[in-house]
CSV table of C-alpha atoms in Angstrom, one decimal:
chain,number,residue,atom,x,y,z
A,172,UNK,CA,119.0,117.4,116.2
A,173,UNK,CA,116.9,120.2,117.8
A,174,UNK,CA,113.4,120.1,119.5
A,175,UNK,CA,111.6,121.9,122.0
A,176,UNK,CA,113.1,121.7,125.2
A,177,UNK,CA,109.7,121.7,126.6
A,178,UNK,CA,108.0,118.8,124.1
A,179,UNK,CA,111.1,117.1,124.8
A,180,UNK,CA,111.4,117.2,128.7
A,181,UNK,CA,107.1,116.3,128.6
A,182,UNK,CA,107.5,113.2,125.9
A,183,UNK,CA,110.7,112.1,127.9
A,184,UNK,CA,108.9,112.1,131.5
A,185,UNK,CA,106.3,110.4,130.0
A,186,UNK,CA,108.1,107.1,128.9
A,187,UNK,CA,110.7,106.8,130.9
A,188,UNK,CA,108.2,106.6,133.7
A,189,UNK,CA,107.4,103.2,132.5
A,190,UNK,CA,110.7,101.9,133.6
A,191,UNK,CA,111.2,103.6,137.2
A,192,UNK,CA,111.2,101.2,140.2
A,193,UNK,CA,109.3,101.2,143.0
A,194,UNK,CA,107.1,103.3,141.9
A,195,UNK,CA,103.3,104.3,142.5
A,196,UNK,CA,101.3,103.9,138.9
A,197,UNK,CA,98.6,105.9,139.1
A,198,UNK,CA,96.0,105.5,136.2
A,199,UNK,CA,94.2,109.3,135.4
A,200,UNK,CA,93.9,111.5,133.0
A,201,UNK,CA,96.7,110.1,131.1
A,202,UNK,CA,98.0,106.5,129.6
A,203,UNK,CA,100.5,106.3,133.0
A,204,UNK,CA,101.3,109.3,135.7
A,205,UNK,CA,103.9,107.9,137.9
A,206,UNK,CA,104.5,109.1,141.7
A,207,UNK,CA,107.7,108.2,143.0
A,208,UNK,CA,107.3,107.5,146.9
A,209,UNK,CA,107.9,110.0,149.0
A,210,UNK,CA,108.8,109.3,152.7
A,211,UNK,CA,107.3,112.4,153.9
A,212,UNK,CA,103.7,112.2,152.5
A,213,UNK,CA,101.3,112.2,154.9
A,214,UNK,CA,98.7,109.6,154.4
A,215,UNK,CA,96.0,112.5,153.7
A,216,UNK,CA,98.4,113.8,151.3
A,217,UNK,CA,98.6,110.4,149.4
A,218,UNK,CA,96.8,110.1,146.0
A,219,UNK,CA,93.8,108.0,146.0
A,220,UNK,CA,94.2,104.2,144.8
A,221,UNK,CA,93.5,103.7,141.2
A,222,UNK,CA,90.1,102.0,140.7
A,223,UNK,CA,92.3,99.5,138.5
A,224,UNK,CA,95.1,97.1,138.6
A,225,UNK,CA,96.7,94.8,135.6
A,226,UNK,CA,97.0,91.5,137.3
A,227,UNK,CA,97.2,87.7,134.7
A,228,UNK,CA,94.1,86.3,134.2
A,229,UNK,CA,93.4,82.4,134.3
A,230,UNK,CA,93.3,81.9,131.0
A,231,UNK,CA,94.2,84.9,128.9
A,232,UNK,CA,97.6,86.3,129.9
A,233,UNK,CA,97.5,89.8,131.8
A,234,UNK,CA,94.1,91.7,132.2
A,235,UNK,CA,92.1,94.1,134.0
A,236,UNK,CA,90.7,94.3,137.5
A,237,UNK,CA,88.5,96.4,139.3
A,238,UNK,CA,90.3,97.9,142.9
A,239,UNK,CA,87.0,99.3,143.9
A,240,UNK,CA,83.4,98.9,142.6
A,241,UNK,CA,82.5,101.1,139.5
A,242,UNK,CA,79.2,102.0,138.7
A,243,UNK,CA,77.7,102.3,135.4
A,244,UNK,CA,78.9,105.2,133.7
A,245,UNK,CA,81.4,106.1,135.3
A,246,UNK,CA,84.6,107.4,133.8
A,247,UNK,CA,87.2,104.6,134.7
A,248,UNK,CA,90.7,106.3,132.8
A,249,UNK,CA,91.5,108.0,130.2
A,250,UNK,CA,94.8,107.6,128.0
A,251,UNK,CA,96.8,109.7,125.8
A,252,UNK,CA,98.5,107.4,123.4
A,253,UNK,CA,102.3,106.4,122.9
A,254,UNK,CA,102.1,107.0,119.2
A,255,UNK,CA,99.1,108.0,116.9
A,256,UNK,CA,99.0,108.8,113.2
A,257,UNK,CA,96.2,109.8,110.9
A,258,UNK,CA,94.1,107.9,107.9
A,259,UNK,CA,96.3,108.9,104.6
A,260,UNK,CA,92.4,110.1,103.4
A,261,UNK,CA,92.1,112.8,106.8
A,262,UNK,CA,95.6,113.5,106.9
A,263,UNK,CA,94.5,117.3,105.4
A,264,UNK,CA,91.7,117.1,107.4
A,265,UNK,CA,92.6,116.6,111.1
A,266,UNK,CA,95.3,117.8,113.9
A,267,UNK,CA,99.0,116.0,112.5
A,268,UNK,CA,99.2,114.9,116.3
A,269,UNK,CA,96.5,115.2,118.8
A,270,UNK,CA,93.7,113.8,115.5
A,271,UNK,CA,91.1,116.6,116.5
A,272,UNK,CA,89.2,117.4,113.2
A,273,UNK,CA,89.9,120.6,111.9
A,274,UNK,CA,87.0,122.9,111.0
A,275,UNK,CA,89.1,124.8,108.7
A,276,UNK,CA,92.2,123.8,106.5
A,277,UNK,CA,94.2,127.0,105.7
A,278,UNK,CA,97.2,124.8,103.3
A,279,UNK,CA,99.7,127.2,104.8
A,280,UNK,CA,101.6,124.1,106.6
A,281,UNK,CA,103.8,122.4,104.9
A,282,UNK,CA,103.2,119.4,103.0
A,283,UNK,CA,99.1,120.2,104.0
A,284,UNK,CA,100.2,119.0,107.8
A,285,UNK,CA,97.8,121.0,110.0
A,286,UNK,CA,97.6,121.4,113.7
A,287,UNK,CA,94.5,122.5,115.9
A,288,UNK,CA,96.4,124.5,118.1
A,289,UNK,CA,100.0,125.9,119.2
A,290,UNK,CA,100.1,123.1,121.9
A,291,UNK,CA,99.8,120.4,119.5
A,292,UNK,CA,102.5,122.2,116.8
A,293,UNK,CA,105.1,122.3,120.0
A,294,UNK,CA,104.5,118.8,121.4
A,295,UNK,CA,104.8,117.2,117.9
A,296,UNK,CA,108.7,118.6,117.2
A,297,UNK,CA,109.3,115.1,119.1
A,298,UNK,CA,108.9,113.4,115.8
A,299,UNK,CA,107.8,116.4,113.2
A,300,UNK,CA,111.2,117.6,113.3
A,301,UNK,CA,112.7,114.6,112.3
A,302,UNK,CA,110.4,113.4,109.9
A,303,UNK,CA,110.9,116.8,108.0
A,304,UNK,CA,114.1,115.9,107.0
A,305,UNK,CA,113.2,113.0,104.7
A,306,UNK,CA,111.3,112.4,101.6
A,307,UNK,CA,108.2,110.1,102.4
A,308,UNK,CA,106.7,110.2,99.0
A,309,UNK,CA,107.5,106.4,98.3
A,310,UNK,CA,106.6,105.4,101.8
A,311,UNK,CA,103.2,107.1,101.3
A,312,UNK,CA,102.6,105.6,98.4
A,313,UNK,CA,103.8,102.2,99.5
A,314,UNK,CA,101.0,102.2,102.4
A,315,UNK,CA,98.7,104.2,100.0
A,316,UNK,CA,98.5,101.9,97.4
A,317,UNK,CA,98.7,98.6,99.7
A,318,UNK,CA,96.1,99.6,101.9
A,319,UNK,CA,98.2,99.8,104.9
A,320,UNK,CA,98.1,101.7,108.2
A,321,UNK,CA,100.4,100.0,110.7
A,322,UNK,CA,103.6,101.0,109.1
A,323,UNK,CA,102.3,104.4,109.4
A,324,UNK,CA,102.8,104.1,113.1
A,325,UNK,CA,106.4,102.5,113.1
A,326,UNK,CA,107.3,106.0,110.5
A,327,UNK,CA,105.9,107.7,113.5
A,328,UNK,CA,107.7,105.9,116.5
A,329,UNK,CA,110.8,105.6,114.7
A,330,UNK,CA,110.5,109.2,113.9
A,331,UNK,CA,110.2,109.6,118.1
A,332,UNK,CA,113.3,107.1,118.8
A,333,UNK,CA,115.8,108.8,116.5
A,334,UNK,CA,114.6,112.4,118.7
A,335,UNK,CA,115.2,110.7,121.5
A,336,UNK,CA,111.7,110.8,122.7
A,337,UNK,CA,110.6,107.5,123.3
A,338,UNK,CA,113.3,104.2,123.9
A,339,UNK,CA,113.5,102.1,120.9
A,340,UNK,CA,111.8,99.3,123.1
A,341,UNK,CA,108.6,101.0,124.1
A,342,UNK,CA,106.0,98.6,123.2
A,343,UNK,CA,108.4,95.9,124.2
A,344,UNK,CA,105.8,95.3,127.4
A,345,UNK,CA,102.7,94.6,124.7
A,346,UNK,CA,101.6,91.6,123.8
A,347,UNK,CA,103.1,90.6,120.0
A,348,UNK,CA,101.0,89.3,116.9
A,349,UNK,CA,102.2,85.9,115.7
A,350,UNK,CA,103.2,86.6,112.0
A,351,UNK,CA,103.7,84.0,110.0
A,352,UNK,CA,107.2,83.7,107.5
A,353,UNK,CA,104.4,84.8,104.4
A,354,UNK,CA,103.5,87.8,106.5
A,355,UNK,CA,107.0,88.4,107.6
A,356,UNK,CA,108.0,88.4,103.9
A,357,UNK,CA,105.7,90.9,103.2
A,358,UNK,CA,107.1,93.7,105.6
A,359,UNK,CA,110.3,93.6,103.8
A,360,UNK,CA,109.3,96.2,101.1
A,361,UNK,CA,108.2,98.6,104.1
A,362,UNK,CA,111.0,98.2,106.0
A,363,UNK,CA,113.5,99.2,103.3
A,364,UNK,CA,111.7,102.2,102.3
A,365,UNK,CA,111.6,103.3,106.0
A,366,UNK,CA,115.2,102.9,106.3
A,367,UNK,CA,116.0,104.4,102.8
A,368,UNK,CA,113.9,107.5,103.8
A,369,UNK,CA,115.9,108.1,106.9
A,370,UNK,CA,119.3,107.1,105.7
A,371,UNK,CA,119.1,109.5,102.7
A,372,UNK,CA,118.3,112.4,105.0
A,373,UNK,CA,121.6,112.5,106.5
A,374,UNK,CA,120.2,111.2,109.5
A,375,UNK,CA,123.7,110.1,111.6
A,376,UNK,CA,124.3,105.8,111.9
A,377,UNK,CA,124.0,106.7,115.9
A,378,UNK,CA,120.7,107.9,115.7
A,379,UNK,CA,119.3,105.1,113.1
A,380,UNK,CA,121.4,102.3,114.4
A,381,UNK,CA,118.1,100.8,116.2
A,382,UNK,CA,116.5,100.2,113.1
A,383,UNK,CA,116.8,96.8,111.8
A,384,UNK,CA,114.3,94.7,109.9
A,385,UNK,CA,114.1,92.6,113.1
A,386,UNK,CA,113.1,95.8,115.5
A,387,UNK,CA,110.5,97.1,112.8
A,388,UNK,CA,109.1,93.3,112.5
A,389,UNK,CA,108.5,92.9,116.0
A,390,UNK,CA,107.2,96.9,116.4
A,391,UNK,CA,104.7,95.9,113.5
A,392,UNK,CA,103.6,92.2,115.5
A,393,UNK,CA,102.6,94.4,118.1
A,394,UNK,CA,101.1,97.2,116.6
A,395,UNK,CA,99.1,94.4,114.8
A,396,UNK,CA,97.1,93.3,117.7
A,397,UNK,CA,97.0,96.3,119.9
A,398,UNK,CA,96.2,99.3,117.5
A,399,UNK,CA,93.1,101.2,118.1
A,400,UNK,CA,90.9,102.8,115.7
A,401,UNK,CA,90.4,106.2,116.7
A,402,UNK,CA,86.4,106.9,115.7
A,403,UNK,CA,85.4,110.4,117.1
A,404,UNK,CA,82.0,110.3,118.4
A,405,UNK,CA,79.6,112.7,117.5
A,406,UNK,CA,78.9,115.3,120.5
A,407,UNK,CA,80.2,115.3,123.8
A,408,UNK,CA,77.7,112.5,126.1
A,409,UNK,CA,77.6,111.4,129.2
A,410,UNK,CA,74.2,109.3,129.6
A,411,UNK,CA,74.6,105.4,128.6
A,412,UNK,CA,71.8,105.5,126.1
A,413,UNK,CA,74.2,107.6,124.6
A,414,UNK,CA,77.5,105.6,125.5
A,415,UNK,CA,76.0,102.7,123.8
A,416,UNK,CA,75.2,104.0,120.5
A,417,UNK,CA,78.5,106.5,120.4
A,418,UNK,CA,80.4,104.0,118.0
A,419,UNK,CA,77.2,103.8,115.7
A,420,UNK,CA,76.9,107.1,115.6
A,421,UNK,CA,80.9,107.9,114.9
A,422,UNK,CA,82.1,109.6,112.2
A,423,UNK,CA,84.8,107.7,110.0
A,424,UNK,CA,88.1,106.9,111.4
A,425,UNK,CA,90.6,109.9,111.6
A,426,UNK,CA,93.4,108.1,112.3
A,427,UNK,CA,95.1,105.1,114.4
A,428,UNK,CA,96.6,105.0,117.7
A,429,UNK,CA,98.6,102.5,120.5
A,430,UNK,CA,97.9,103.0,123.8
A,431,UNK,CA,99.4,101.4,127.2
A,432,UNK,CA,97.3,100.5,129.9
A,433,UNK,CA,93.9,99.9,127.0
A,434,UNK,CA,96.4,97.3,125.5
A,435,UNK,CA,96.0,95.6,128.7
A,436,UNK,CA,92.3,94.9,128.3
A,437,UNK,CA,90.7,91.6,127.2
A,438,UNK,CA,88.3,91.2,124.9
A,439,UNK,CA,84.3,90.0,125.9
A,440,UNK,CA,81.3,90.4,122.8
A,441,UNK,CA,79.2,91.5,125.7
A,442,UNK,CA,81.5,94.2,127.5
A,443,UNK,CA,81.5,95.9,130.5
A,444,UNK,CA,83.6,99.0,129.5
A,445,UNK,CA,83.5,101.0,126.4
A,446,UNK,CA,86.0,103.2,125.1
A,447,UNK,CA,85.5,106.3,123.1
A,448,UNK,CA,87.0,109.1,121.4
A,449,UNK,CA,85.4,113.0,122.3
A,450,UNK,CA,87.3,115.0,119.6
A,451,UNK,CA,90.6,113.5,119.9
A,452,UNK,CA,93.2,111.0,120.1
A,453,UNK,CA,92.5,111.3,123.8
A,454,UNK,CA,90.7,108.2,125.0
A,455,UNK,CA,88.0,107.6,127.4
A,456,UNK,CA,87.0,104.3,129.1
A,457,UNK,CA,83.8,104.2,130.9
A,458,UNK,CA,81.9,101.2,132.5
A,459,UNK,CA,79.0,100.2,130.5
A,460,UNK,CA,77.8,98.4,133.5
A,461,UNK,CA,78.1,98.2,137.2
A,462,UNK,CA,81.7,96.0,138.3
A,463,UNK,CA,82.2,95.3,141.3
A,464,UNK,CA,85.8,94.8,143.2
A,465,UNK,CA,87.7,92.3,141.6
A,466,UNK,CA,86.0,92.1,138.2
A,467,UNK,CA,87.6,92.1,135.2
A,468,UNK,CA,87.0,94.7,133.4
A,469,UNK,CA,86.9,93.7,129.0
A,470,UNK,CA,85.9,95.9,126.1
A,471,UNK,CA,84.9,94.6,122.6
A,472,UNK,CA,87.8,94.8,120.5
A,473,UNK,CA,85.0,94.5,117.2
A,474,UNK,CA,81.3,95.4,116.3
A,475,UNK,CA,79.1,93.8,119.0
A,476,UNK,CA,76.4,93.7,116.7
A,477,UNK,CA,77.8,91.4,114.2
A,478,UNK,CA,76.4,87.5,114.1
A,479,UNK,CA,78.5,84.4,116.1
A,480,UNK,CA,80.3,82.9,113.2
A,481,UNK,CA,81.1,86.3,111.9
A,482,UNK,CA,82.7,87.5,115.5
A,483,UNK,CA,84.6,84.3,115.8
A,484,UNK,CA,85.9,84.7,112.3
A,485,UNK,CA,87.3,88.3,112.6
A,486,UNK,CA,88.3,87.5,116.1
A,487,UNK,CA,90.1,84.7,115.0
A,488,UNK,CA,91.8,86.0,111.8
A,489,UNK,CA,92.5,89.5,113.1
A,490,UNK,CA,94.1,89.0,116.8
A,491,UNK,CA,94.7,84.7,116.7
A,492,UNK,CA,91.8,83.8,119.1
A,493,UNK,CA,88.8,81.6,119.1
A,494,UNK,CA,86.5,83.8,121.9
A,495,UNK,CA,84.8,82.0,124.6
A,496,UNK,CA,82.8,84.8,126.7
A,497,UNK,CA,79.6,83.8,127.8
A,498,UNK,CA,77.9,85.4,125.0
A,499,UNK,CA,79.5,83.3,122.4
A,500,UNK,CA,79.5,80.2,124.5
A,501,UNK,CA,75.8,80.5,124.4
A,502,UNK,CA,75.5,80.6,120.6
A,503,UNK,CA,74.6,84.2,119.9
């Protein structure tokens, strides 16, 4: 199966630096740039600390915590994410892998996959090329018609595994969605259409043999819970007049993307971060607030501006918590 040697080497880095020991995890411009230590490295040469560590929390697993204080509006990280796919309704619309919105559709990709740049077409052979090979028409029309986006993503990551991009336990690290046997049940129809896509390609047993029903339950369980939404804000902004009204003034989702180090962030109905999307899958999270050293940070994983019972409800049915920030504990 050939890629780009140069997508491949750059999506291979990437992960596998999730798994190398005793190394420094700096937190930048991407999800995780990782330093391995260098005895010779001067301490004026060494990179400054990350303003954040993931550390558990007292009461709800691991979260986020400020190294250094932050002031309000500052940039904190951004993230590129592991795996990213569009809406089925913008799939003609935006970049097939970095989400950009196009401002013109010319139809001459195949299939009416369109990218927003040569950069995006390259890095994409880590899954494009392999997804090319099968007929998706049922799969499509499987999510399509049942109003589903997360399996999307597992088309995607699987897509990556069977490259040899990612490992096939990438998200293992993220925090799973407890499905019950109904929901379970439910997956089964997805599953086997996945499968039947890739086996009827004359994709080899020794590049498939990772998926199982049992690896694309648990990919979903996590997906479930730690998907983002991707919303492009309108404009470029900087100001926190601006910051605060960015997701009511964002234009409908483009797509849907999973993300490392965002995954580790609790939720709080009064936040002290926000994270946004410019013009891409590409996010940025920026303190809403001043936090100081030691404070953790927590964005809103839902509309701030819906009522109590409503918050609790969603909270509860969408991501299996009853919320107990200081906001709800005081009844509003």
């Amino acid at each position: 199966m050939r890629m780009s040697l140069m997508a491949s080497t750059l999506w291979r880095s990437r992960f596998r630096t999730l798994y190398i020991p005793n190394a420094l995890v700096l937190f930048s411009s991407s999800a995780a740039t990782v330093t391995p230590p260098n005895k010779n490295d001067s301490l004026s040469n060494a990179p400054s600390p990350p303003p954040i560590r993931v550390a558990l929390t007292e009461s709800a697993g691991r979260g986020v915590f400020a190294t250094r204080r932050i002031g309000a509006g500052d940039t904190i990280h951004t993230a590129k994410p592991i795996v990213s796919y569009p809406s089925l309704s913008a799939i003609n619309t935006v970049c097939y892998f970095c989400l950009k919105k196009m401002r013109t559709v010319t139809g001459s990709q195949p299939q009416g996959v369109c990218f927003c740049c040569e950069n995006c077409r390259e890095s994409s052979k880590v899954f494009y090329d392999v997804e090319k090979k099968a007929d998706w028409l049922s799969f499509d029309e499987y999510c399509r018609t049942q109003g589903l986006k997360f399996p999307l993503l597992v088309k995607r990551l699987a897509c990556m595994v069977i490259s040899g991009a990612a490992p096939a336990g990438i998200l293992d690290i993220l925090q799973p969605a407890s499905l019950t046997r109904e929901m379970i049940l439910k997956t089964e129809e997805g599953f086997h259409l996945l499968r039947n896509a890739l086996v009827k390609s004359n994709i080899g047993d020794e590049h498939t043999s990772f998926l199982t029903k049992q690896w694309y339950t648990d990919v979903l369980a996590r997906i479930h819970i730690n998907a983002f939404r991707i919303e492009l804000a309108a404009g470029a902004y900087e100001d926190l007049l601006s910051l605060a009204s960015a997701s009511i003034e964002a234009e409908a989702a483009v797509g849907n993307a999973i993300y490392m180090l965002p995954s580790f962030y609790n939720h709080d109905c009064d936040p002290n971060t926000h994270i946004v999307w410019i013009e891409n899958a590409d996010a940025k999270l920026k303190a809403l607030s001043d936090i100081d050293e030691g404070e953790e940070l927590r964005i809103c994983y839902i509309d701030v501006s819906m009522s109590y019972d409503a918050r609790q409800s969603l909270l509860s049915q969408g991501f299996g918590f009853k919320c107990n920030c200081l906001r709800c504990l005081s009844g509003d």
